[in-house]
C-alpha positions as a Markdown table, in Angstrom:
| # | Residue | x | y | z |
|---|---|---|---|---|
| 1 | Ile | -2.5 | -5.2 | -3.2 |
| 2 | Gly | -5.8 | -5.0 | -1.2 |
| 3 | Ala | -4.7 | -7.7 | 1.3 |
| 4 | Ala | -1.2 | -6.2 | 1.6 |
| 5 | Asn | -2.8 | -2.8 | 2.4 |
| 6 | Val | -5.1 | -4.4 | 5.0 |
| 7 | Leu | -2.2 | -6.3 | 6.7 |
| 8 | Ser | 0.1 | -3.3 | 6.7 |
| 9 | Asp | -1.7 | -1.7 | 9.6 |
| 10 | Leu | -0.6 | -4.6 | 11.8 |
| 11 | Tyr | 3.0 | -4.6 | 10.3 |
| 12 | Ala | 3.3 | -0.9 | 10.9 |
| 13 | Glu | 3.0 | -1.6 | 14.7 |
| 14 | Gly | 5.5 | -4.4 | 14.7 |
| 15 | Val | 3.0 | -7.2 | 14.6 |
| 16 | Gly | 4.3 | -9.9 | 12.2 |
| 17 | Asp | 1.5 | -12.4 | 12.7 |
| 18 | Cys | -2.2 | -12.0 | 11.9 |
| 19 | Asp | -4.8 | -14.2 | 13.6 |
| 20 | Phe | -7.5 | -13.7 | 11.0 |
| 21 | Val | -8.8 | -11.4 | 8.3 |
| 22 | Leu | -12.3 | -10.3 | 7.4 |
| 23 | Met | -12.8 | -9.5 | 3.7 |
| 24 | Leu | -14.9 | -6.6 | 2.5 |
| 25 | Leu | -15.8 | -7.2 | -1.2 |
| 26 | Ala | -17.8 | -5.0 | -3.6 |
| 27 | Ala | -18.7 | -6.7 | -6.9 |
| 28 | Cys | -19.3 | -4.4 | -9.8 |
| 29 | Arg | -23.0 | -4.3 | -10.7 |
| 30 | Asp | -22.3 | -2.5 | -14.0 |
| 31 | Met | -20.3 | -5.5 | -15.4 |
| 32 | Thr | -22.0 | -8.3 | -17.3 |
| 33 | Glu | -22.6 | -11.4 | -15.2 |
| 34 | Asp | -19.7 | -13.2 | -16.8 |
| 35 | Glu | -17.3 | -10.3 | -16.4 |
| 36 | Arg | -18.4 | -9.8 | -12.7 |
| 37 | Thr | -17.9 | -13.5 | -12.0 |
| 38 | Ile | -14.4 | -13.6 | -13.5 |
| 39 | Cys | -13.3 | -10.3 | -12.0 |
| 40 | Thr | -14.6 | -11.1 | -8.5 |
| 41 | Lys | -13.2 | -14.6 | -8.6 |
| 42 | Glu | -9.7 | -13.3 | -9.4 |
| 43 | Met | -9.9 | -10.5 | -6.8 |
| 44 | Val | -10.8 | -13.0 | -4.1 |
| 45 | Lys | -8.1 | -15.4 | -5.2 |
| 46 | Gly | -5.4 | -12.7 | -5.1 |
| 47 | Phe | -6.6 | -11.6 | -1.6 |
| 48 | Asn | -6.7 | -15.1 | -0.3 |
| 49 | Asp | -3.2 | -15.9 | -1.7 |
| 50 | Ala | -1.7 | -12.9 | 0.0 |
| 51 | Cys | -3.4 | -13.8 | 3.3 |
| 52 | Leu | -2.0 | -17.4 | 3.0 |
| 53 | Glu | 1.5 | -15.9 | 2.3 |
| 54 | Ala | 1.0 | -13.9 | 5.5 |
| 55 | Gly | 0.3 | -17.1 | 7.5 |
| 56 | Thr | -3.4 | -16.2 | 8.1 |
| 57 | Ser | -6.8 | -16.8 | 6.5 |
| 58 | Val | -10.0 | -15.1 | 5.7 |
| 59 | Thr | -12.7 | -16.2 | 8.1 |
| 60 | Gly | -15.6 | -14.1 | 7.0 |
| 61 | Gly | -16.6 | -10.7 | 5.8 |
| 62 | Gln | -19.2 | -9.0 | 3.7 |
| 63 | Thr | -20.1 | -8.7 | 0.0 |
| 64 | Val | -22.1 | -6.0 | -1.7 |
| 65 | Leu | -22.9 | -4.8 | -5.2 |
| 66 | Asn | -21.2 | -1.5 | -6.1 |
| 67 | Pro | -20.7 | 0.7 | -9.3 |
| 68 | Trp | -17.0 | -0.4 | -9.3 |
| 69 | Pro | -15.1 | -3.4 | -7.9 |
| 70 | Val | -13.5 | -2.9 | -4.5 |
| 71 | Ile | -11.7 | -5.2 | -2.1 |
| 72 | Gly | -10.4 | -4.6 | 1.4 |
| 73 | Gly | -10.9 | -5.8 | 4.9 |
| 74 | Val | -9.8 | -5.9 | 8.5 |
| 75 | Ala | -6.8 | -7.7 | 9.9 |
| 76 | Thr | -6.9 | -8.8 | 13.5 |
| 77 | Thr | -4.5 | -10.2 | 16.0 |
| 78 | Ile | -4.4 | -10.5 | 19.8 |
| 79 | Cys | -1.0 | -9.7 | 21.4 |
| 80 | Ser | 0.4 | -8.6 | 24.7 |
| 81 | Glu | 2.2 | -5.6 | 25.8 |
| 82 | Gly | 5.8 | -5.8 | 24.5 |
| 83 | Glu | 4.7 | -7.8 | 21.4 |
| 84 | Tyr | 3.9 | -4.7 | 19.4 |
| 85 | Val | 5.3 | -1.2 | 18.9 |
| 86 | Lys | 3.2 | 1.7 | 20.1 |
| 87 | Ser | 2.9 | 4.5 | 17.5 |
| 88 | Asp | 3.6 | 7.3 | 20.0 |
| 89 | Gly | 7.1 | 6.4 | 21.3 |
| 90 | Ala | 9.5 | 8.1 | 18.9 |
| 91 | Gln | 12.6 | 9.5 | 20.6 |
| 92 | Val | 15.3 | 12.0 | 19.7 |
| 93 | Gly | 18.0 | 10.2 | 17.7 |
| 94 | Asp | 15.7 | 7.6 | 16.2 |
| 95 | Val | 16.4 | 6.7 | 12.5 |
| 96 | Val | 13.6 | 6.6 | 10.0 |
| 97 | Val | 13.5 | 3.4 | 8.0 |
| 98 | Leu | 11.4 | 3.0 | 4.8 |
| 99 | Thr | 10.7 | -0.6 | 3.8 |
| 100 | Lys | 9.5 | 0.2 | 0.3 |
| 101 | Pro | 10.3 | 2.8 | -2.3 |
| 102 | Leu | 8.1 | 5.9 | -2.7 |
| 103 | Gly | 6.4 | 6.9 | -6.0 |
| 104 | Thr | 3.6 | 4.4 | -6.4 |
| 105 | Gln | 1.0 | 7.2 | -6.8 |
| 106 | Val | 3.1 | 8.9 | -9.5 |
| 107 | Ala | 3.6 | 5.6 | -11.3 |
| 108 | Val | -0.2 | 4.8 | -11.2 |
| 109 | Asn | -1.0 | 8.4 | -12.4 |
| 110 | Val | 1.4 | 8.1 | -15.3 |
| 111 | His | -0.1 | 4.7 | -16.2 |
| 112 | Glu | -3.6 | 6.1 | -16.2 |
| 113 | Trp | -2.6 | 9.1 | -18.3 |
| 114 | Arg | -0.8 | 6.8 | -20.8 |
| 115 | Val | -3.7 | 4.4 | -21.1 |
| 116 | Arg | -6.2 | 7.2 | -21.6 |
| 117 | Gln | -3.9 | 9.2 | -23.8 |
| 118 | Thr | -4.5 | 12.4 | -21.8 |
| 119 | Pro | -2.9 | 15.8 | -22.5 |
| 120 | Lys | -0.7 | 15.2 | -19.5 |
| 121 | Trp | 0.7 | 12.0 | -21.1 |
| 122 | Gln | 1.2 | 13.8 | -24.4 |
| 123 | Glu | 3.2 | 16.5 | -22.7 |
| 124 | Leu | 5.4 | 13.9 | -20.9 |
| 125 | Ser | 5.9 | 12.1 | -24.1 |
| 126 | Asn | 6.5 | 15.1 | -26.4 |
| 127 | Arg | 9.0 | 16.6 | -24.0 |
| 128 | Ser | 10.8 | 13.2 | -23.7 |
| 129 | Ile | 10.3 | 13.2 | -19.9 |
| 130 | Ile | 9.0 | 9.6 | -19.7 |
| 131 | Ser | 9.2 | 7.0 | -22.5 |
| 132 | Leu | 6.5 | 4.3 | -23.0 |
| 133 | Glu | 9.0 | 1.7 | -21.7 |
| 134 | Gln | 9.8 | 3.7 | -18.6 |
| 135 | Ala | 6.1 | 4.3 | -17.9 |
| 136 | Glu | 5.5 | 0.5 | -18.1 |
| 137 | Asp | 8.5 | -0.3 | -15.9 |
| 138 | Met | 7.3 | 2.3 | -13.3 |
| 139 | Met | 3.9 | 0.7 | -13.2 |
| 140 | His | 5.3 | -2.8 | -12.9 |
| 141 | Ala | 7.6 | -1.7 | -10.1 |
| 142 | Ala | 4.7 | 0.0 | -8.3 |
| 143 | Val | 2.4 | -3.1 | -8.6 |
| 144 | Cys | 5.3 | -5.3 | -7.3 |
| 145 | Ser | 5.9 | -3.0 | -4.4 |
| 146 | Met | 2.2 | -2.6 | -3.4 |
| 147 | Ser | 1.7 | -6.4 | -3.5 |
| 148 | Arg | 4.7 | -7.2 | -1.4 |
| 149 | Leu | 3.9 | -7.8 | 2.3 |
| 150 | Asn | 5.8 | -6.0 | 5.0 |
| 151 | Arg | 5.6 | -9.0 | 7.3 |
| 152 | His | 9.3 | -9.4 | 7.9 |
| 153 | Ala | 9.9 | -5.7 | 8.4 |
| 154 | Gly | 7.0 | -5.7 | 10.9 |
| 155 | Ser | 8.5 | -8.6 | 12.8 |
| 156 | Leu | 11.9 | -6.9 | 13.1 |
| 157 | Met | 10.4 | -3.8 | 14.7 |
| 158 | Val | 9.9 | -5.4 | 18.1 |
| 159 | Lys | 13.2 | -7.4 | 17.8 |
| 160 | His | 15.2 | -4.3 | 17.2 |
| 161 | His | 13.3 | -2.1 | 19.7 |
| 162 | Ala | 11.6 | 0.4 | 17.3 |
| 163 | His | 9.9 | 3.2 | 19.2 |
| 164 | Ala | 7.2 | 4.1 | 16.7 |
| 165 | Gly | 5.9 | 3.3 | 13.2 |
| 166 | Thr | 3.4 | 4.0 | 10.5 |
| 167 | Asp | 2.5 | 2.8 | 7.1 |
| 168 | Val | 2.7 | 5.2 | 4.1 |
| 169 | Thr | -0.4 | 5.1 | 2.0 |
| 170 | Gly | -2.9 | 7.7 | 0.8 |
| 171 | Phe | -1.4 | 10.7 | 2.5 |
| 172 | Gly | 2.1 | 10.1 | 1.1 |
| 173 | Ile | 5.3 | 10.3 | 3.0 |
| 174 | Leu | 4.8 | 14.0 | 4.2 |
| 175 | Gly | 1.3 | 13.4 | 5.4 |
| 176 | His | 2.0 | 10.3 | 7.3 |
| 177 | Ala | 5.3 | 11.7 | 8.8 |
| 178 | Gln | 3.4 | 14.8 | 10.0 |
| 179 | Asn | 0.6 | 12.7 | 11.5 |
| 180 | Leu | 3.2 | 10.5 | 13.2 |
| 181 | Met | 5.0 | 13.4 | 14.7 |
| 182 | Asp | 1.9 | 15.2 | 15.8 |
| 183 | Asn | 0.9 | 12.2 | 17.9 |
| 184 | Gln | 4.1 | 11.5 | 19.8 |
| 185 | Ala | 4.3 | 11.5 | 23.6 |
| 186 | Ala | 7.7 | 13.3 | 23.5 |
| 187 | Glu | 8.3 | 16.6 | 21.6 |
| 188 | Val | 10.1 | 15.3 | 18.6 |
| 189 | Gly | 10.4 | 16.1 | 14.9 |
| 190 | Met | 11.5 | 14.2 | 11.8 |
| 191 | Glu | 14.0 | 15.1 | 9.2 |
| 192 | Leu | 13.7 | 13.5 | 5.7 |
| 193 | His | 16.6 | 13.9 | 3.4 |
| 194 | Thr | 17.3 | 10.7 | 1.4 |
| 195 | Leu | 14.3 | 9.0 | 0.0 |
| 196 | Pro | 14.2 | 5.8 | -2.1 |
| 197 | Cys | 11.9 | 6.2 | -5.1 |
| 198 | Ile | 10.8 | 4.0 | -8.0 |
| 199 | Ala | 12.9 | 4.8 | -11.0 |
| 200 | Asn | 11.9 | 7.8 | -13.0 |
| 201 | Thr | 9.1 | 8.9 | -10.6 |
| 202 | Thr | 11.1 | 12.0 | -9.6 |
| 203 | Lys | 11.3 | 13.4 | -13.1 |
């Protein structure tokens, strides 16, 4: 998931190939040595596997100790004009294309509420809004979505003459759409009406 997030910045501008990645890793100082070794090893393996799937490799980075484990990085590529999509070229009549369903934050929140048995989970459960099976399916779908690379979608942006693009992460669809529209060269707006969502996240 960490590597897919790092690479998505390139893919959001139509760049399908990454020259190299620098990994930023924080190992958890509050774990036992054995726990830290196992956890860090698995995080690095997952990150490297995703980079290999993307056709790139990790060439360096930085590692620190931290209260909790964190992984991320920087993806870099060198390309020429015309090999990427500028983020400020949206035009009237463009169609918005989402490459992944929305709802990952909702799914993660519900998962956390369920695991911690919080009052919010009790309310969802007592009112039969979300079942245990539905909550587990939501989380599984969210993890699969977040770990899937957008490499092919990124490559198709240049081929099919996309005028602008962004990834949708922490600010959600509304935040990223607003930011995208605020930074266009032309005076344009965006209409959102039909949004694909992970099953049961809209309840």
